Amino acid sequence: MHAQIVLFEGFDPLDVIAPYEVLWAGGNASGGALTVELVSAEGPRTVVSGSGGLTLRATATLDPARADLIVVPGASGPLGHDDAEGEIGGDTIPALLARTVGTALPALLREALARPAVTVATVCGGSLALAMAGLLEGRRAVTHHLGMDLLGATGAIPIAARIVDDGDLISAGGVTSGLDLGLYLLERFLGPRIARAVEVLFEYERRGTVWRDCGLAAVAG
């Protein structure tokens, strides 16, 4: 199994590194059943994050034909507010995410979602990046709690959970949920023994219940 984690200008480093380390450790624990790499829509290059100019190196091009799993991070930067003219000022998180719509990334992610063998996962604002590109209409997803209203405004169905499993789309909430996402992906694709081995190695246990559209619905009141 091969995983690609996407870098774009302004990405949040923890959204990338947390799932990368978990998936990489799972690959080691499984004897190489999972490999992982950092990619960008534009190919191998150094990509600047939204956290103080920290950079990471994409070593390959995002390729839905080669990946079994694609992980999309959110952005890092000031939250900001609309200015007097209604324009988002500066490199705010919404502006950074919206900027991805004008790159080659949305088309590649659309291709990935159209491939039955590919699973797309997101961390924090990664689901918003997909939603802003019109890729999540009618899909159940979660993002950082501050972005849930925006997620719903795009036509997605916001679910208040740490991890939301909507089949070939798996989304995680705020930045630290990247650890939980990585461990859930290990459990789902490699099994609970590999996920547990990485939990023990990292001295971290997953938080919350993974939401899936199954079972009884809770009764209000």
Coordinates of C-alpha atoms in Angstrom, one line a residue:
M1 CA 0.0 0.0 0.0
H2 CA 1.3 3.4 -0.9
A3 CA 0.4 6.7 0.8
Q4 CA 1.0 10.2 -0.5
I5 CA 0.8 13.3 1.8
V6 CA 0.2 16.5 -0.1
L7 CA 2.1 19.7 0.4
F8 CA 0.9 23.1 -0.8
E9 CA 1.9 26.7 -0.1
G10 CA 0.9 27.6 3.5
F11 CA 0.3 24.0 4.7
D12 CA 0.2 23.3 8.4
P13 CA 3.3 21.3 9.4
L14 CA 1.7 19.3 12.1
D15 CA -1.1 18.2 9.8
V16 CA 1.6 16.7 7.6
I17 CA 4.2 15.3 10.1
A18 CA 1.7 13.7 12.5
P19 CA 0.1 11.3 10.0
Y20 CA 3.5 10.9 8.2
E21 CA 5.2 9.6 11.3
V22 CA 2.3 7.4 12.2
L23 CA 2.0 5.9 8.7
W24 CA 5.8 5.5 8.4
A25 CA 6.0 3.7 11.7
G26 CA 3.1 1.5 10.6
G27 CA 5.0 0.6 7.5
N28 CA 8.0 -0.4 9.6
A29 CA 5.9 -2.4 12.0
S30 CA 4.2 -4.2 9.2
G31 CA 7.5 -5.2 7.4
G32 CA 7.0 -2.7 4.6
A33 CA 3.3 -3.3 3.9
L34 CA 2.8 0.5 3.8
T35 CA 5.1 3.2 2.2
V36 CA 4.6 6.9 2.5
E37 CA 6.0 10.0 0.8
L38 CA 5.5 13.8 0.6
V39 CA 4.2 15.1 -2.7
S40 CA 2.9 18.2 -4.4
A41 CA 0.6 18.8 -7.3
E42 CA 3.6 20.5 -9.1
G43 CA 6.1 17.7 -8.5
P44 CA 9.3 17.6 -6.5
R45 CA 10.0 20.9 -4.9
T46 CA 10.5 22.7 -1.5
V47 CA 7.2 23.9 -0.2
V48 CA 6.9 26.7 2.4
S49 CA 4.4 26.2 5.2
G50 CA 2.3 28.8 7.0
S51 CA 4.3 28.4 10.2
G52 CA 7.1 30.9 10.3
G53 CA 8.5 29.9 6.9
L54 CA 9.2 26.3 7.8
T55 CA 9.7 24.2 4.7
L56 CA 9.4 20.6 3.7
R57 CA 10.5 18.9 0.6
A58 CA 8.0 17.1 -1.8
T59 CA 9.9 14.3 -3.4
A60 CA 7.3 13.3 -6.0
T61 CA 4.2 14.4 -7.9
L62 CA 0.7 13.7 -6.5
D63 CA -0.4 10.8 -8.6
P64 CA -3.9 9.2 -8.0
A65 CA -2.9 6.3 -10.3
R66 CA 0.0 5.3 -8.1
A67 CA -1.4 6.1 -4.6
D68 CA -3.8 4.0 -2.6
L69 CA -4.1 6.7 0.1
I70 CA -3.9 10.5 -0.3
V71 CA -3.7 12.7 2.8
V72 CA -4.5 16.4 2.5
P73 CA -3.5 18.8 5.3
G74 CA -4.9 22.1 6.3
A75 CA -3.2 25.5 6.3
S76 CA -1.5 27.4 9.1
G77 CA -1.6 31.1 9.6
P78 CA -3.7 33.9 11.2
L79 CA -7.5 33.4 11.2
G80 CA -8.0 37.0 10.2
H81 CA -11.3 38.8 9.3
D82 CA -12.7 40.2 6.1
D83 CA -11.6 43.7 5.5
A84 CA -13.9 46.7 4.8
E85 CA -14.2 45.8 1.2
G86 CA -15.0 42.2 1.9
E87 CA -11.7 40.8 0.8
I88 CA -9.8 38.4 3.0
G89 CA -6.6 40.2 3.9
G90 CA -3.1 38.7 4.2
D91 CA -2.2 35.1 4.3
T92 CA -5.1 34.0 6.5
I93 CA -6.0 30.3 6.7
P94 CA -9.2 30.8 4.5
A95 CA -7.1 32.7 1.9
L96 CA -4.4 30.0 1.9
L97 CA -7.0 27.3 1.5
A98 CA -8.9 29.2 -1.2
R99 CA -5.7 29.7 -3.1
T100 CA -5.3 25.9 -3.6
V101 CA -8.5 26.1 -5.9
G102 CA -6.4 27.9 -8.5
T103 CA -3.7 25.2 -8.6
A104 CA -3.6 21.8 -10.2
L105 CA -4.5 20.2 -6.8
P106 CA -8.3 20.1 -7.1
A107 CA -8.3 18.3 -10.5
L108 CA -5.9 15.7 -9.1
L109 CA -8.1 15.2 -6.0
R110 CA -11.2 15.0 -8.2
E111 CA -9.5 12.2 -10.1
A112 CA -8.5 10.5 -6.8
L113 CA -12.1 10.6 -5.5
A114 CA -13.3 9.1 -8.8
R115 CA -11.0 6.1 -8.4
P116 CA -12.7 3.3 -6.3
A117 CA -9.3 2.0 -5.2
V118 CA -8.1 5.3 -3.7
T119 CA -9.0 6.7 -0.3
V120 CA -8.6 10.4 0.4
A121 CA -8.1 11.6 3.9
T122 CA -7.9 15.1 5.3
V123 CA -6.7 16.8 8.5
C124 CA -8.1 20.0 9.9
G125 CA -8.7 22.5 7.0
G126 CA -7.8 19.9 4.4
S127 CA -11.5 19.1 4.1
L128 CA -12.2 22.8 3.6
A129 CA -9.7 22.9 0.7
L130 CA -11.6 20.0 -1.0
A131 CA -15.0 21.7 -0.2
M132 CA -13.9 25.0 -1.6
A133 CA -13.1 23.2 -4.8
G134 CA -16.6 21.8 -5.0
L135 CA -15.5 18.2 -4.2
L136 CA -17.5 17.5 -1.0
E137 CA -21.1 18.3 -1.9
G138 CA -23.3 15.8 -0.1
R139 CA -20.3 14.2 1.7
R140 CA -20.0 13.8 5.4
A141 CA -16.9 15.4 6.8
V142 CA -15.3 17.3 9.7
T143 CA -12.8 20.1 10.0
H144 CA -11.4 22.4 12.7
H145 CA -14.4 23.5 14.9
L146 CA -13.9 27.1 13.7
G147 CA -14.5 26.0 10.1
M148 CA -17.6 23.9 10.5
D149 CA -20.0 26.6 9.4
L150 CA -17.9 27.2 6.2
L151 CA -17.8 23.5 5.6
G152 CA -21.6 23.3 5.7
A153 CA -21.9 26.4 3.4
T154 CA -20.1 24.5 0.7
G155 CA -22.7 21.7 0.5
A156 CA -20.8 19.2 2.7
I157 CA -22.5 17.7 5.7
P158 CA -20.6 18.7 8.8
I159 CA -20.3 15.9 11.5
A160 CA -19.0 16.9 14.9
A161 CA -16.6 14.0 15.6
R162 CA -12.8 13.6 15.9
I163 CA -12.7 11.3 12.8
V164 CA -15.4 10.9 10.2
D165 CA -15.3 7.8 7.9
D166 CA -17.4 8.4 4.8
G167 CA -16.1 5.5 2.8
D168 CA -13.4 6.7 0.4
L169 CA -13.3 10.0 2.3
I170 CA -11.9 10.1 5.8
S171 CA -11.6 13.4 7.6
A172 CA -10.1 14.5 10.9
G173 CA -10.8 17.6 13.0
G174 CA -8.2 20.1 14.5
V175 CA -4.4 19.7 14.0
T176 CA -3.6 17.1 16.7
S177 CA -6.3 14.8 15.2
G178 CA -3.7 14.0 12.6
L179 CA -2.3 11.5 15.1
D180 CA -5.7 9.9 15.5
L181 CA -6.3 9.9 11.8
G182 CA -3.0 8.1 11.1
L183 CA -3.7 5.4 13.7
Y184 CA -7.2 4.9 12.4
L185 CA -5.8 4.5 8.9
L186 CA -3.4 1.9 10.1
E187 CA -6.2 0.0 11.8
R188 CA -8.5 0.2 8.8
F189 CA -5.9 -0.8 6.2
L190 CA -3.3 -2.9 8.1
G191 CA -5.3 -4.1 11.1
P192 CA -5.6 -3.4 14.9
R193 CA -2.3 -5.1 15.8
I194 CA -0.2 -2.8 13.7
A195 CA -2.2 0.3 15.0
R196 CA -1.7 -0.9 18.6
A197 CA 2.0 -1.4 18.1
V198 CA 2.4 2.2 16.9
E199 CA 0.3 3.5 19.7
V200 CA 2.6 1.8 22.2
L201 CA 5.7 3.1 20.3
F202 CA 4.4 6.6 20.3
E203 CA 2.9 6.4 23.9
Y204 CA -0.3 7.9 22.5
E205 CA -3.9 6.5 22.4
R206 CA -6.5 7.5 19.9
R207 CA -9.2 9.9 21.1
G208 CA -12.9 9.7 20.4
T209 CA -15.2 7.4 18.5
V210 CA -14.8 7.3 14.7
W211 CA -18.1 8.4 13.2
R212 CA -19.5 6.1 10.4
D213 CA -23.0 6.1 8.9
C214 CA -24.2 2.9 10.5
G215 CA -25.9 1.6 13.6
L216 CA -28.7 3.2 15.6
A217 CA -29.2 6.9 15.7
A218 CA -29.2 8.6 19.0
V219 CA -32.5 9.7 20.4
A220 CA -32.7 13.4 21.3
G221 CA -33.6 14.4 24.9

